[in-house]
mmCIF file of C-alpha atoms in Angstrom:
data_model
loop_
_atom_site.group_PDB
_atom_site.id
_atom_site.type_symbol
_atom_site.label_atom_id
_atom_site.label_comp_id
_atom_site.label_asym_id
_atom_site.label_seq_id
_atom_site.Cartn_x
_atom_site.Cartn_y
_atom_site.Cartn_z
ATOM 1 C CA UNK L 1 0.000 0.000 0.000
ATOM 2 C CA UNK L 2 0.878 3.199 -1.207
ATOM 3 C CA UNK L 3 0.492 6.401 1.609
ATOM 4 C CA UNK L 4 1.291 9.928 0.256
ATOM 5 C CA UNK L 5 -0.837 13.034 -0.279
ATOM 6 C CA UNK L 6 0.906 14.404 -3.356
ATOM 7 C CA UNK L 7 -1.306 12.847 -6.246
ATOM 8 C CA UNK L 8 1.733 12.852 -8.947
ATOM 9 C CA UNK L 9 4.012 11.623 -6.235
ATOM 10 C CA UNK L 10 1.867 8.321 -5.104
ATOM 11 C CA UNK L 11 0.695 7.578 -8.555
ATOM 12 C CA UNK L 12 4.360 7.661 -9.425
ATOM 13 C CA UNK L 13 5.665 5.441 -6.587
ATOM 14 C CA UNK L 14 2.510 2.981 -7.406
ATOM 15 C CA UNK L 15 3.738 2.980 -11.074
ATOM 16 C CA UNK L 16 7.679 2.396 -10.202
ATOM 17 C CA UNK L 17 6.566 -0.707 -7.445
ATOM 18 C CA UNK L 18 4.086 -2.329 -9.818
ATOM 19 C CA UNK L 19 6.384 -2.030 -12.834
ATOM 20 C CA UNK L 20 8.740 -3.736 -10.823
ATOM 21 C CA UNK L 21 6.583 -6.583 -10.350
ATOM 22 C CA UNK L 22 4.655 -5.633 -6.635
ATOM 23 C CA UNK L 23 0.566 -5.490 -6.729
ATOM 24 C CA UNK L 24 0.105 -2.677 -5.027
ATOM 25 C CA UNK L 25 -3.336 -3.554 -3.243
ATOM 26 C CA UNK L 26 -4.319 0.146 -1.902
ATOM 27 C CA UNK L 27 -3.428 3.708 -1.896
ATOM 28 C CA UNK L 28 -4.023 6.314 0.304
ATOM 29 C CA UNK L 29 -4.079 10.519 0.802
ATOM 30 C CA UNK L 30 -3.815 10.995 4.596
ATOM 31 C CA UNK L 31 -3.786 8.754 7.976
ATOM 32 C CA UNK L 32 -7.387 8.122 8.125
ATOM 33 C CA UNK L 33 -7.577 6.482 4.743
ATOM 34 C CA UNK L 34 -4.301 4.727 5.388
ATOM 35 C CA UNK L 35 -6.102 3.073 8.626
ATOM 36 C CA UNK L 36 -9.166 2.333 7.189
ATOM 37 C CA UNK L 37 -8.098 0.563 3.943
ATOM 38 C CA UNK L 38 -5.086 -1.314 5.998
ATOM 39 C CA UNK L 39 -7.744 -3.002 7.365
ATOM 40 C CA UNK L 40 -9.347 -3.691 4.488
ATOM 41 C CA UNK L 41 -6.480 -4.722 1.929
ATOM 42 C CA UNK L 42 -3.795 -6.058 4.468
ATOM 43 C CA UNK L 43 -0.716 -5.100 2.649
ATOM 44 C CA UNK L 44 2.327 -6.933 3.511
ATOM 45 C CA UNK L 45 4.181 -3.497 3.140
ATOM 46 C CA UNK L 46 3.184 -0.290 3.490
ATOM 47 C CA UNK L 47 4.983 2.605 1.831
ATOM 48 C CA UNK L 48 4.023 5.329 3.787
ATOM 49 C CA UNK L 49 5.037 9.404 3.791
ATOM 50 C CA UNK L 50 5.463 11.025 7.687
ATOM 51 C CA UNK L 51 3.834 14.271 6.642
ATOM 52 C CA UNK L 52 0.767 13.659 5.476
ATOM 53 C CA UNK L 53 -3.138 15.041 6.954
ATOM 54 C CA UNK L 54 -3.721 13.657 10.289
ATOM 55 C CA UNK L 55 -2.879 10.926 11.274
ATOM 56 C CA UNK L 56 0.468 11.466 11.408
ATOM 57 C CA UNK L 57 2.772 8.849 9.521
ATOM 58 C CA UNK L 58 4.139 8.001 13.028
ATOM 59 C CA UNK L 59 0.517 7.571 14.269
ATOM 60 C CA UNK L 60 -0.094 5.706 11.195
ATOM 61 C CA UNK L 61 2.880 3.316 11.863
ATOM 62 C CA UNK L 62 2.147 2.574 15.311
ATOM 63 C CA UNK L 63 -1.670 2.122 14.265
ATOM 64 C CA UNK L 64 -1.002 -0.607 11.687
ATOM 65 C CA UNK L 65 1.206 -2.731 13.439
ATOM 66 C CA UNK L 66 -1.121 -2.834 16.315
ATOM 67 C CA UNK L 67 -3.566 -4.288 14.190
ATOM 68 C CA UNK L 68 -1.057 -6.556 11.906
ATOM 69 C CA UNK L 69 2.253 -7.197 13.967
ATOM 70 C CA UNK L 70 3.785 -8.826 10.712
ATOM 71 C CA UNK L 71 3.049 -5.854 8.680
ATOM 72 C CA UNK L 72 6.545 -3.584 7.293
ATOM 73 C CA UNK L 73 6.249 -0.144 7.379
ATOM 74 C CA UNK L 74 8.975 1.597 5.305
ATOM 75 C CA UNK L 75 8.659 5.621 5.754
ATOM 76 C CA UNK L 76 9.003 7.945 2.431
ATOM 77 C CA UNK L 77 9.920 11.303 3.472
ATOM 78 C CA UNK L 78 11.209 14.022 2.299
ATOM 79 C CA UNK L 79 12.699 14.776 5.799
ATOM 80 C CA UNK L 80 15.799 13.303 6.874
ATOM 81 C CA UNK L 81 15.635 15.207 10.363
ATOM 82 C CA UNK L 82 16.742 13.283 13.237
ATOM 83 C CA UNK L 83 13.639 13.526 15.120
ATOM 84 C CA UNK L 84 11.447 12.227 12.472
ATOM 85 C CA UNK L 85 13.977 9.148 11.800
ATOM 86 C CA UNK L 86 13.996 8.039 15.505
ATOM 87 C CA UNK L 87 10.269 8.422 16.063
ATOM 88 C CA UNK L 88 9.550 6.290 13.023
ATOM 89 C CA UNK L 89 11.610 4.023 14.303
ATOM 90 C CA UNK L 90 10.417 3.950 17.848
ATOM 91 C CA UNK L 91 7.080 3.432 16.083
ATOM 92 C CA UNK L 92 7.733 0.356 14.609
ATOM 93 C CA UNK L 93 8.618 1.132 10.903
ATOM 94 C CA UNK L 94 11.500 -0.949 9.463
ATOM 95 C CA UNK L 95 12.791 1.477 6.676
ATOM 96 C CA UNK L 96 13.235 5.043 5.870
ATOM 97 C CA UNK L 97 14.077 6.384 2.788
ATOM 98 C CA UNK L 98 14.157 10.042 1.454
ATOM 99 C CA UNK L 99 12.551 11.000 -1.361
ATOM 100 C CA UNK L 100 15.875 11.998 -2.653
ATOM 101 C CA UNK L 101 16.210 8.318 -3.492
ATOM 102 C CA UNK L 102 16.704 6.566 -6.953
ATOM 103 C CA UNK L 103 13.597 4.545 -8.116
ATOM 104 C CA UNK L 104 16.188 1.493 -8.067
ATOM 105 C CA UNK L 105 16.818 2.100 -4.206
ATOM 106 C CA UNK L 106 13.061 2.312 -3.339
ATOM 107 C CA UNK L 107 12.355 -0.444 -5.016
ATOM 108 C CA UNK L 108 15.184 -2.380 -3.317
ATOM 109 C CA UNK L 109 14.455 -1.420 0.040
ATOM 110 C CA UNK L 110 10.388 -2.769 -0.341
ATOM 111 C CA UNK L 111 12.256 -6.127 -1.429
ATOM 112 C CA UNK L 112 14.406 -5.859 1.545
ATOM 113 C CA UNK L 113 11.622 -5.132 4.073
ATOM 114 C CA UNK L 114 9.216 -7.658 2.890
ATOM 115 C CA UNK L 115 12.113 -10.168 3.609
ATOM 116 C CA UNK L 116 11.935 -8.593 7.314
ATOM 117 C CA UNK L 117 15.415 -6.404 7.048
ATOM 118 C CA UNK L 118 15.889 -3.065 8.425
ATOM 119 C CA UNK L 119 16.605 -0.766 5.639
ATOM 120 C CA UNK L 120 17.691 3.205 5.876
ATOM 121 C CA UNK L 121 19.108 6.044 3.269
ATOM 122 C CA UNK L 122 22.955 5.889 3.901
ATOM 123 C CA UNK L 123 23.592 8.031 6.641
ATOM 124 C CA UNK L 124 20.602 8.397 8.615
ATOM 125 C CA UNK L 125 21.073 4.669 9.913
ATOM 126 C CA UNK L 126 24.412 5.918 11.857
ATOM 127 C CA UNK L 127 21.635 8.332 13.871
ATOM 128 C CA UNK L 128 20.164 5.603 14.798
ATOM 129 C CA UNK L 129 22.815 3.313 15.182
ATOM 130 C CA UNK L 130 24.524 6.373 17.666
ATOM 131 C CA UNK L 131 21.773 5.877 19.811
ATOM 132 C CA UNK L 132 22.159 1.858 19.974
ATOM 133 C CA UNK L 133 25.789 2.603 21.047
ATOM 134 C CA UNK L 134 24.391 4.652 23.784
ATOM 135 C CA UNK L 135 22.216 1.573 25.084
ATOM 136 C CA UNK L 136 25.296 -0.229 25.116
ATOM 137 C CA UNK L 137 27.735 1.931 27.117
ATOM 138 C CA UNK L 138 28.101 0.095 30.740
ATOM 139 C CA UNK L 139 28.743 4.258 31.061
ATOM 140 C CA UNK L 140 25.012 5.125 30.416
ATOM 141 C CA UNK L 141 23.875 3.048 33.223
ATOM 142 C CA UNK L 142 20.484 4.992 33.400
ATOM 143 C CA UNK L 143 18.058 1.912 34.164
ATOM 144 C CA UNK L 144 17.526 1.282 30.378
ATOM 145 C CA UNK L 145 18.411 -2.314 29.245
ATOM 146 C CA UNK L 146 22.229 -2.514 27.199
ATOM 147 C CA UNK L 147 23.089 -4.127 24.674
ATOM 148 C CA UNK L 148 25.120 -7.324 23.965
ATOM 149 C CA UNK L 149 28.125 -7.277 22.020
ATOM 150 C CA UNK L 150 26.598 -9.282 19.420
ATOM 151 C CA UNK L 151 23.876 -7.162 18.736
ATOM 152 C CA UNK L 152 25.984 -4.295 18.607
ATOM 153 C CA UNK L 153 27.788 -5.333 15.855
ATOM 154 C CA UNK L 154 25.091 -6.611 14.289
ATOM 155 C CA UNK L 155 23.635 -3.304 13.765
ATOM 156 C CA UNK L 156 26.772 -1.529 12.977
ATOM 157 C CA UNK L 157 26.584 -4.029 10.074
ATOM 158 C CA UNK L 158 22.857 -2.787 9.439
ATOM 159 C CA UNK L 159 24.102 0.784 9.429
ATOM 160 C CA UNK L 160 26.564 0.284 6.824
ATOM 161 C CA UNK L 161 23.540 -1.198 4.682
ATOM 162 C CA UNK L 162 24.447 -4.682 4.680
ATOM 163 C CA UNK L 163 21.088 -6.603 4.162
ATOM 164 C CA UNK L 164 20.346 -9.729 6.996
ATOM 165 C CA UNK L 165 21.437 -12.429 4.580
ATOM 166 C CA UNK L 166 25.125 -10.463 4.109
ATOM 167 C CA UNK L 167 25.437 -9.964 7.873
ATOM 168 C CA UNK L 168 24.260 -13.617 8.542
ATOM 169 C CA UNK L 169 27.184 -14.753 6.062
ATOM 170 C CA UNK L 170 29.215 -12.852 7.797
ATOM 171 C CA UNK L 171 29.089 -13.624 10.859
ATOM 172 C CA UNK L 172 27.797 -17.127 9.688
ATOM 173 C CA UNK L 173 24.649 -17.325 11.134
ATOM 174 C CA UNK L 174 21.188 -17.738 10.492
ATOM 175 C CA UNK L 175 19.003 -14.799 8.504
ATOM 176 C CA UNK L 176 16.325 -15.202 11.741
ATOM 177 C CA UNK L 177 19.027 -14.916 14.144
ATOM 178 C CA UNK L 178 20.401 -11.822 12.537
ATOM 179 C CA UNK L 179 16.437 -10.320 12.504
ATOM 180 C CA UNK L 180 15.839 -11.521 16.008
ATOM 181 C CA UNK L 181 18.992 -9.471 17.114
ATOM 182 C CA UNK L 182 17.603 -6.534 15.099
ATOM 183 C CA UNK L 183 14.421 -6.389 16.889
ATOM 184 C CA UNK L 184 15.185 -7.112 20.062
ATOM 185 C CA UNK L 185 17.542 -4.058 19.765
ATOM 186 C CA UNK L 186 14.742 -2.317 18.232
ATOM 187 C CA UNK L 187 12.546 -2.639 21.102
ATOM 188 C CA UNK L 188 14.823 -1.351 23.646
ATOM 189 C CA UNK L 189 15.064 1.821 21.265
ATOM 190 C CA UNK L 190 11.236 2.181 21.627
ATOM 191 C CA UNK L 191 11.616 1.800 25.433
ATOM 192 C CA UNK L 192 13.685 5.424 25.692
ATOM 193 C CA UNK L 193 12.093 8.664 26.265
ATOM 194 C CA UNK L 194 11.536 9.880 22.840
ATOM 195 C CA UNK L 195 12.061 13.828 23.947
ATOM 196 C CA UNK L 196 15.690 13.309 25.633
ATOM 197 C CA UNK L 197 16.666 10.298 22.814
ATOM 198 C CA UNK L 198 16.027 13.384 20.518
ATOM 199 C CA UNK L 199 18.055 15.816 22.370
ATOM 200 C CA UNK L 200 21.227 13.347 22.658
ATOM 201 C CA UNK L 201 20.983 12.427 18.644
ATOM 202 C CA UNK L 202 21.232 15.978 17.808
ATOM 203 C CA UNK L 203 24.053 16.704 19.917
ATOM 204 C CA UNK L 204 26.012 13.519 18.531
ATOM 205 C CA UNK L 205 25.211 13.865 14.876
ATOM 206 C CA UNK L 206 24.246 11.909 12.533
ATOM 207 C CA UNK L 207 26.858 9.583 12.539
ATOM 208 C CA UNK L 208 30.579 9.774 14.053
ATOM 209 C CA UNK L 209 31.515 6.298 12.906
ATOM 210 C CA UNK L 210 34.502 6.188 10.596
ATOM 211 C CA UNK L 211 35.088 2.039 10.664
#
């Protein structure tokens, strides 16, 4: 399904994903539509714009996996600001793109979340990844559960955009093992105060990591 409220825009993206062999089961113009017809249409993915008439993309996320748990979200926004990353995040979604991508990278990165992988533009995964590393620094003892080692570097690996089955050959493991790390590490995110996560990302930057 197919969430924007820029006509030429959705009709384009629902053009590009069924050339490319998707059916595209629904569209929508704003969060209201997008909850009603998930209900009626149950996409496996949802490619959904944050700005868009209330509800809010976030809302939107958070509504649909309520009702679907094995639904992927994958945001398409034309804002790359930290604070809209992380709360897409925290709400559940499993992608973000800007709209500043190639019709070749959207198209990859519906492929990739069907299959369950996290997927982000270059560059804003090291935002989130910077706040994993947080979680995991015996330093930042602030009640919040930390990290193992493993799933630390698993999402390092994520936030150089290595999909699960690279990572899992890798580090030869299984591609559920590498998606179980994943969102187990995505569910302490969603545990953090969304206000003071926000504040600490923009302080750090996007993404200090020069491995």
């Amino acid at each position: 399904m197919v969430v924007d409220d820029h006509p030429m825009w959705r009709d384009a993206v629902e053009r590009d994903l069924e050339a490319a062999g998707f059916s595209v089961v629904g569209v929508a113009a704003d969060g209201g539509e997008a909850v009603a017809r998930f209900g009626a249409c149950r996409p496996q993915v949802v490619v959904l714009d944050l700005q868009i008439p209330a509800p809010s993309g976030v809302e939107v996320t958070e509504t649909v996996l309520r009702q679907d748990p094995s639904a992927r979200v994958l945001i398409l926004s034309a804002s790359g600001e930290q604070a809209d990353v992380l709360a897409a995040v925290k709400a559940g979604a499993t992608g973000y793109l800007v709209k500043s991508a190639s019709r070749e990278e959207l198209i990859d990165a519906v492929r990739r979340v069907a299959r369950g992988d996290t997927v982000f533009t270059p560059g804003l995964a090291g935002l989130v990844l910077g706040e994993f590393r947080r979680l995991s620094d015996p330093a930042a003892d602030d009640g919040l559960p930390q990290l193992t080692e493993r799933e630390t570097e698993v999402l390092k690996m994520v936030a150089k955009g290595m999909s699960y089955k690279q990572i899992a050959e890798r580090l030869v493991l299984s591609h559920r093992t590498i998606q179980n790390h994943v969102q187990n590490t995505l569910r302490k995110l969603q545990m953090h105060n969304r206000v003071e996560l926000t504040r600490w990302a923009i302080e750090q930057g996007l993404d200090d990591d020069d491995e």
